[in-house]
mmCIF file of C-alpha atoms in Angstrom:
data_model
loop_
_atom_site.group_PDB
_atom_site.id
_atom_site.type_symbol
_atom_site.label_atom_id
_atom_site.label_comp_id
_atom_site.label_asym_id
_atom_site.label_seq_id
_atom_site.Cartn_x
_atom_site.Cartn_y
_atom_site.Cartn_z
ATOM 1 C CA MET D 1 96.483 127.489 87.221
ATOM 2 C CA ASN D 2 98.905 125.113 88.938
ATOM 3 C CA THR D 3 98.566 121.343 88.980
ATOM 4 C CA PRO D 4 97.170 120.962 92.538
ATOM 5 C CA ALA D 5 94.585 123.677 91.912
ATOM 6 C CA ALA D 6 93.445 122.086 88.635
ATOM 7 C CA ALA D 7 93.259 118.622 90.184
ATOM 8 C CA SER D 8 91.262 119.986 93.111
ATOM 9 C CA ALA D 9 88.844 121.782 90.785
ATOM 10 C CA LEU D 10 88.255 118.609 88.771
ATOM 11 C CA ALA D 11 87.697 116.529 91.908
ATOM 12 C CA ARG D 12 85.173 119.047 93.246
ATOM 13 C CA LEU D 13 83.425 119.102 89.873
ATOM 14 C CA ARG D 14 82.978 115.322 89.831
ATOM 15 C CA GLN D 15 81.578 115.369 93.359
ATOM 16 C CA ALA D 16 79.246 118.251 92.569
ATOM 17 C CA ARG D 17 77.955 116.528 89.453
ATOM 18 C CA THR D 18 77.098 113.395 91.416
ATOM 19 C CA ALA D 19 75.333 115.482 94.079
ATOM 20 C CA TRP D 20 73.415 117.343 91.371
ATOM 21 C CA LEU D 21 72.285 114.058 89.819
ATOM 22 C CA HIS D 22 70.939 112.911 93.180
ATOM 23 C CA GLN D 23 69.056 116.178 93.524
ATOM 24 C CA ALA D 24 67.710 116.041 89.959
ATOM 25 C CA LEU D 25 66.506 112.489 90.502
ATOM 26 C CA GLU D 26 64.596 113.541 93.614
ATOM 27 C CA VAL D 27 62.933 116.354 91.669
ATOM 28 C CA PHE D 28 62.070 114.254 88.617
ATOM 29 C CA SER D 29 60.750 111.232 90.510
ATOM 30 C CA ALA D 30 58.381 113.487 92.480
ATOM 31 C CA HIS D 31 56.406 114.037 89.257
ATOM 32 C CA ARG D 32 53.909 111.178 88.927
ATOM 33 C CA PHE D 33 54.083 111.359 85.137
ATOM 34 C CA VAL D 34 57.808 110.504 85.148
ATOM 35 C CA GLU D 35 57.868 106.734 84.750
ATOM 36 C CA ALA D 36 61.616 106.172 84.431
ATOM 37 C CA VAL D 37 64.896 108.072 84.403
ATOM 38 C CA TRP D 38 68.238 106.952 83.031
ATOM 39 C CA VAL D 39 71.581 108.328 81.905
ATOM 40 C CA GLU D 40 73.186 107.739 78.549
ATOM 41 C CA GLY D 41 76.668 108.509 77.261
ATOM 42 C CA SER D 42 79.775 108.187 79.404
ATOM 43 C CA LEU D 43 77.821 108.385 82.666
ATOM 44 C CA GLY D 44 75.768 105.437 81.498
ATOM 45 C CA ARG D 45 78.790 103.451 80.359
ATOM 46 C CA GLY D 46 80.698 104.194 83.559
ATOM 47 C CA ASP D 47 83.722 105.784 81.901
ATOM 48 C CA ALA D 48 82.909 109.437 82.646
ATOM 49 C CA ASP D 49 85.628 111.929 83.464
ATOM 50 C CA ALA D 50 85.399 115.346 85.089
ATOM 51 C CA PHE D 51 84.587 116.996 81.758
ATOM 52 C CA SER D 52 81.704 114.665 80.844
ATOM 53 C CA ASP D 53 78.276 116.058 80.062
ATOM 54 C CA VAL D 54 75.065 114.707 81.587
ATOM 55 C CA ASP D 55 72.788 112.921 79.099
ATOM 56 C CA LEU D 56 69.460 112.440 80.893
ATOM 57 C CA VAL D 57 66.432 110.647 79.467
ATOM 58 C CA LEU D 58 63.003 110.674 81.100
ATOM 59 C CA ALA D 59 60.184 108.331 80.081
ATOM 60 C CA ILE D 60 57.060 110.498 80.309
ATOM 61 C CA GLY D 61 53.569 109.102 80.880
ATOM 62 C CA GLY D 62 50.347 110.352 79.352
ATOM 63 C CA SER D 63 49.372 112.438 82.357
ATOM 64 C CA ALA D 64 52.139 114.991 81.765
ATOM 65 C CA PRO D 65 50.894 118.549 81.171
ATOM 66 C CA PRO D 66 51.742 120.033 77.751
ATOM 67 C CA SER D 67 53.834 122.716 79.456
ATOM 68 C CA VAL D 68 56.429 120.079 80.366
ATOM 69 C CA PHE D 69 57.093 119.417 76.703
ATOM 70 C CA GLY D 70 56.997 123.117 75.878
ATOM 71 C CA ASP D 71 59.716 123.922 78.415
ATOM 72 C CA PRO D 72 61.248 120.822 80.027
ATOM 73 C CA ILE D 73 63.616 122.855 82.197
ATOM 74 C CA ALA D 74 60.910 124.940 83.861
ATOM 75 C CA GLY D 75 58.233 122.262 83.615
ATOM 76 C CA LEU D 76 60.293 119.711 85.515
ATOM 77 C CA GLY D 77 61.992 122.183 87.837
ATOM 78 C CA LEU D 78 65.594 121.403 86.891
ATOM 79 C CA PRO D 79 67.598 121.987 90.085
ATOM 80 C CA GLY D 80 70.511 124.349 90.513
ATOM 81 C CA ARG D 81 71.471 127.539 88.766
ATOM 82 C CA VAL D 82 70.950 127.396 85.012
ATOM 83 C CA PHE D 83 73.388 129.595 83.107
ATOM 84 C CA TYR D 84 71.510 129.268 79.824
ATOM 85 C CA THR D 85 69.413 126.870 77.741
ATOM 86 C CA ARG D 86 69.524 125.945 74.075
ATOM 87 C CA ASP D 87 66.870 124.426 71.849
ATOM 88 C CA LYS D 88 67.495 121.989 69.022
ATOM 89 C CA PRO D 89 64.086 120.507 68.134
ATOM 90 C CA LYS D 90 65.429 117.867 65.760
ATOM 91 C CA ASN D 91 67.155 116.151 68.714
ATOM 92 C CA ALA D 92 63.832 115.299 70.355
ATOM 93 C CA PRO D 93 62.340 111.799 70.066
ATOM 94 C CA ALA D 94 58.954 111.538 68.328
ATOM 95 C CA GLY D 95 56.225 112.989 70.530
ATOM 96 C CA GLY D 96 58.760 114.153 73.092
ATOM 97 C CA ALA D 97 61.027 117.093 73.741
ATOM 98 C CA TYR D 98 64.681 118.027 74.018
ATOM 99 C CA ARG D 99 66.482 120.922 75.598
ATOM 100 C CA ALA D 100 70.102 121.502 76.537
ATOM 101 C CA ALA D 101 70.902 123.379 79.725
ATOM 102 C CA CYS D 102 74.154 124.617 81.167
ATOM 103 C CA VAL D 103 74.150 124.412 84.944
ATOM 104 C CA GLU D 104 76.643 125.938 87.344
ATOM 105 C CA LEU D 105 78.533 123.489 89.527
ATOM 106 C CA VAL D 106 81.411 124.752 91.711
ATOM 107 C CA ALA D 107 81.690 127.858 89.493
ATOM 108 C CA LEU D 108 82.142 125.722 86.358
ATOM 109 C CA PRO D 109 79.696 125.078 83.503
ATOM 110 C CA VAL D 110 78.242 121.583 83.041
ATOM 111 C CA LEU D 111 76.120 120.713 80.034
ATOM 112 C CA VAL D 112 72.929 118.727 80.553
ATOM 113 C CA ASP D 113 71.124 117.196 77.568
ATOM 114 C CA LEU D 114 67.557 116.548 78.662
ATOM 115 C CA TYR D 115 65.398 114.210 76.571
ATOM 116 C CA LEU D 116 61.704 113.699 77.291
ATOM 117 C CA TRP D 117 60.538 110.501 75.613
ATOM 118 C CA PRO D 118 56.924 109.246 75.638
ATOM 119 C CA ALA D 119 56.814 106.124 77.801
ATOM 120 C CA ALA D 120 55.004 104.158 75.087
ATOM 121 C CA THR D 121 58.119 104.144 72.886
ATOM 122 C CA ALA D 122 60.923 105.064 75.302
ATOM 123 C CA THR D 123 63.837 102.632 74.996
ATOM 124 C CA MET D 124 67.170 102.434 76.776
ATOM 125 C CA SER D 125 70.346 102.028 74.766
ATOM 126 C CA ALA D 126 72.792 99.188 75.272
ATOM 127 C CA ALA D 127 74.960 101.363 77.526
ATOM 128 C CA ALA D 128 72.267 103.216 79.485
ATOM 129 C CA ARG D 129 72.159 103.139 83.269
ATOM 130 C CA ARG D 130 68.712 103.203 84.808
ATOM 131 C CA LEU D 131 68.339 105.469 87.846
ATOM 132 C CA PHE D 132 64.621 105.233 88.589
ATOM 133 C CA GLN D 133 61.512 103.412 87.452
ATOM 134 C CA ARG D 134 57.934 103.621 88.643
ATOM 135 C CA GLY D 135 56.353 100.719 86.796
ATOM 136 C CA ASP D 136 57.529 98.379 84.081
ATOM 137 C CA ARG D 137 61.144 98.568 83.046
ATOM 138 C CA PRO D 138 61.761 100.391 79.776
ATOM 139 C CA PRO D 139 62.936 97.951 77.104
ATOM 140 C CA ARG D 140 66.625 97.920 76.229
ATOM 141 C CA SER D 141 68.048 98.006 72.711
ATOM 142 C CA ASP D 142 71.339 96.639 71.435
ATOM 143 C CA LEU D 143 71.983 100.012 69.794
ATOM 144 C CA ALA D 144 73.992 102.948 71.104
ATOM 145 C CA PHE D 145 71.923 105.976 72.073
ATOM 146 C CA LEU D 146 72.244 108.176 68.978
ATOM 147 C CA PRO D 147 71.462 105.383 66.478
ATOM 148 C CA LEU D 148 68.609 104.319 68.762
ATOM 149 C CA ILE D 149 66.943 107.696 69.107
ATOM 150 C CA SER D 150 67.346 108.354 65.382
ATOM 151 C CA GLN D 151 64.822 105.548 64.858
ATOM 152 C CA TYR D 152 62.203 107.779 66.519
ATOM 153 C CA PRO D 153 62.583 111.078 64.625
ATOM 154 C CA SER D 154 60.501 113.998 65.778
ATOM 155 C CA GLY D 155 59.889 115.209 62.246
ATOM 156 C CA ASP D 156 61.018 118.691 63.306
ATOM 157 C CA THR D 157 64.194 119.617 61.442
ATOM 158 C CA GLY D 158 64.753 122.780 63.480
ATOM 159 C CA ASP D 159 68.420 123.344 64.267
ATOM 160 C CA SER D 160 70.282 125.844 66.411
ATOM 161 C CA ASP D 161 71.847 129.067 65.183
ATOM 162 C CA PRO D 162 75.664 128.621 65.266
ATOM 163 C CA TYR D 163 76.059 132.349 65.981
ATOM 164 C CA GLN D 164 73.555 132.455 68.848
ATOM 165 C CA PRO D 165 75.507 133.305 72.037
ATOM 166 C CA GLN D 166 74.189 130.241 73.864
ATOM 167 C CA THR D 167 75.267 127.983 70.993
ATOM 168 C CA VAL D 168 78.725 129.559 70.923
ATOM 169 C CA LEU D 169 79.112 129.071 74.670
ATOM 170 C CA MET D 170 78.032 125.438 74.425
ATOM 171 C CA LEU D 171 80.306 124.612 71.487
ATOM 172 C CA VAL D 172 83.294 126.312 73.111
ATOM 173 C CA GLN D 173 82.670 124.190 76.213
ATOM 174 C CA LEU D 174 82.638 121.065 74.066
ATOM 175 C CA ALA D 175 85.850 122.114 72.311
ATOM 176 C CA ALA D 176 87.484 122.682 75.707
ATOM 177 C CA LYS D 177 86.408 119.189 76.789
ATOM 178 C CA TYR D 178 88.066 117.584 73.790
ATOM 179 C CA LEU D 179 91.118 119.798 74.234
ATOM 180 C CA ALA D 180 91.497 118.476 77.782
ATOM 181 C CA ARG D 181 91.216 114.904 76.541
ATOM 182 C CA GLY D 182 93.662 115.405 73.709
ATOM 183 C CA ASP D 183 90.948 114.409 71.233
ATOM 184 C CA HIS D 184 91.947 116.761 68.440
ATOM 185 C CA GLU D 185 89.716 115.134 65.832
ATOM 186 C CA ARG D 186 86.550 115.889 67.778
ATOM 187 C CA GLU D 187 87.842 119.272 68.843
ATOM 188 C CA ALA D 188 88.439 120.172 65.191
ATOM 189 C CA ALA D 189 84.896 119.027 64.337
ATOM 190 C CA ILE D 190 83.481 121.389 66.972
ATOM 191 C CA ARG D 191 85.593 124.239 65.643
ATOM 192 C CA ARG D 192 84.166 123.626 62.178
ATOM 193 C CA GLN D 193 80.675 124.035 63.633
ATOM 194 C CA LEU D 194 81.863 127.348 65.042
ATOM 195 C CA ARG D 195 83.307 128.370 61.666
ATOM 196 C CA ASP D 196 86.619 128.710 63.485
ATOM 197 C CA PRO D 197 89.711 128.299 61.273
ATOM 198 C CA ALA D 198 92.125 127.931 64.207
ATOM 199 C CA ASP D 199 94.040 124.714 64.680
ATOM 200 C CA ALA D 200 92.817 122.214 67.235
ATOM 201 C CA GLY D 201 94.626 122.418 70.550
ATOM 202 C CA ASP D 202 94.741 126.216 70.628
ATOM 203 C CA ALA D 203 93.130 127.371 73.878
ATOM 204 C CA ALA D 204 94.002 130.997 73.132
ATOM 205 C CA ALA D 205 91.905 130.790 69.962
ATOM 206 C CA LEU D 206 88.967 129.504 71.989
ATOM 207 C CA ARG D 207 89.256 132.492 74.310
ATOM 208 C CA HIS D 208 89.431 134.869 71.360
ATOM 209 C CA LEU D 209 86.435 133.244 69.693
ATOM 210 C CA LEU D 210 84.406 133.532 72.880
ATOM 211 C CA ALA D 211 85.278 137.203 73.260
ATOM 212 C CA ALA D 212 84.474 137.914 69.613
ATOM 213 C CA ARG D 213 81.162 136.036 69.439
ATOM 214 C CA VAL D 214 79.597 136.603 72.866
ATOM 215 C CA ASP D 215 79.288 140.229 73.941
ATOM 216 C CA SER D 216 78.781 140.405 77.678
ATOM 217 C CA LYS D 217 77.645 144.018 77.388
ATOM 218 C CA THR D 218 74.851 143.044 74.994
ATOM 219 C CA ASP D 219 74.078 139.797 76.801
ATOM 220 C CA SER D 220 74.687 140.824 80.402
ATOM 221 C CA SER D 221 72.748 137.801 81.677
ATOM 222 C CA LEU D 222 75.495 135.597 80.243
ATOM 223 C CA GLN D 223 78.396 137.287 82.047
ATOM 224 C CA THR D 224 78.710 134.647 84.755
ATOM 225 C CA ALA D 225 78.478 131.899 82.145
ATOM 226 C CA ILE D 226 81.238 133.537 80.104
ATOM 227 C CA THR D 227 83.462 133.731 83.182
ATOM 228 C CA ALA D 228 82.774 130.073 83.997
ATOM 229 C CA VAL D 229 83.594 128.951 80.448
ATOM 230 C CA HIS D 230 86.875 130.876 80.536
ATOM 231 C CA ARG D 231 87.739 129.052 83.749
ATOM 232 C CA LEU D 232 86.889 125.743 82.103
ATOM 233 C CA ILE D 233 89.186 126.569 79.178
ATOM 234 C CA GLU D 234 91.998 127.344 81.621
ATOM 235 C CA ILE D 235 91.581 123.989 83.364
ATOM 236 C CA ALA D 236 91.294 122.146 80.040
ATOM 237 C CA GLU D 237 94.438 123.830 78.726
ATOM 238 C CA HIS D 238 96.333 122.813 81.836
ATOM 239 C CA GLN D 239 95.012 119.251 81.654
ATOM 240 C CA ALA D 240 96.003 118.924 78.005
ATOM 241 C CA ALA D 241 99.531 120.083 78.839
ATOM 242 C CA ILE D 242 100.109 117.556 81.617
ATOM 243 C CA ALA D 243 98.227 114.600 80.176
ATOM 244 C CA PRO D 244 98.972 114.355 76.435
ATOM 245 C CA GLU D 245 98.438 110.599 76.564
ATOM 246 C CA THR D 246 94.685 111.207 76.752
ATOM 247 C CA ALA D 247 94.675 111.559 72.966
ATOM 248 C CA THR D 248 93.789 107.863 72.849
ATOM 249 C CA SER D 249 92.427 107.296 76.353
ATOM 250 C CA ARG D 250 91.158 109.035 79.442
ATOM 251 C CA SER D 251 93.873 107.715 81.689
ATOM 252 C CA GLY D 252 95.015 111.241 82.501
ATOM 253 C CA LEU D 253 91.577 112.180 83.801
ATOM 254 C CA ALA D 254 90.707 110.307 86.957
ATOM 255 C CA THR D 255 87.404 108.452 86.919
ATOM 256 C CA THR D 256 86.141 107.621 90.385
ATOM 257 C CA THR D 257 82.959 106.530 91.985
ATOM 258 C CA ALA D 258 82.247 110.221 92.513
ATOM 259 C CA GLY D 259 81.537 110.397 88.788
ATOM 260 C CA THR D 260 79.063 107.513 88.860
ATOM 261 C CA PRO D 261 75.360 108.344 88.595
ATOM 262 C CA PRO D 262 73.221 107.697 91.661
ATOM 263 C CA THR D 263 70.800 104.828 91.897
ATOM 264 C CA ARG D 264 67.706 105.181 94.055
ATOM 265 C CA PRO D 265 66.809 102.431 96.504
ATOM 266 C CA GLY D 266 64.758 99.772 94.775
ATOM 267 C CA THR D 267 66.204 100.420 91.341
ATOM 268 C CA THR D 268 68.853 98.589 89.398
ATOM 269 C CA SER D 269 71.618 99.781 87.152
#
C-alpha cells in the first residue's frame, strides 16, 4: 500500500468512527434506562489516533431488562456490522456487564469495549468525556479508568480463551495498533498473550499467526473479519515504516477533530 492510499484509509477510518459514535449515541439514548454515556481511554482524553479503540461506558438504571446485561450488544442494538464479539466477564463492573465487539468501518476492524455499569455506582474517570446524560451527572473520580473500575470488581474471574478465534483476531488487531505506533513494549506484551515467540515489529509474523490460529474454512463467518484484519496489518506496517518517531509519541498519526467523540446538544464534555 502506498503512502497516499494509507493516509486516505486512515482519514476515512477516523471520520467513520466519529459517525459511528454519533449513531451509537442516538441508539443508546433512545433507551430510557440509559442514564448516561461517556467514553474513556484516548477518545476521552482527546489524544486518539486512527488506530484507537472505542471504550464506551453506559450508566444503566434499574428499569433495564435482564437481557441487556445478558447480551449488551443485542440488548442495546449496537449499530453497524459486527464482525464478532468476545466475552471477558472479569472486566465487568459489579452488577454490570462487559462485552467487546469488533465493528466494520470502511472495511477495517474497530474494537469497541462496551461497559454497562449500574447507575447507582457508575463513576467517570479523570479523563472521561461525557456524551449524554438524562438526569444527575455521574460523579467523577481522580483515578484513571482501569484503576477506577477495579474498585468495583464483578466477582466473576472468567477470562477469555487465548486460542479462541475471536480472541486471536482481537489480539492481532491490538498488536497491529502498537506496531503502527512504534510501541514495541506493548506490542511484545500482546504477543506474549498470543504465545507468539516472534519479535515485536514483525508484521509478517502477525499474518502467519493469524493464518495458523484462525481457520476461515472452519469459521467461515469470520472470513470478512480475517480479511479486514489483514488489511489493518498492512496499513499498520506501512505506518510503522514511515513514522518510526511514534515509538515515543503519536506525532506520526494525525489526530483531528474527526477523531473526537460527539457531544449531544445539552450535554457537556
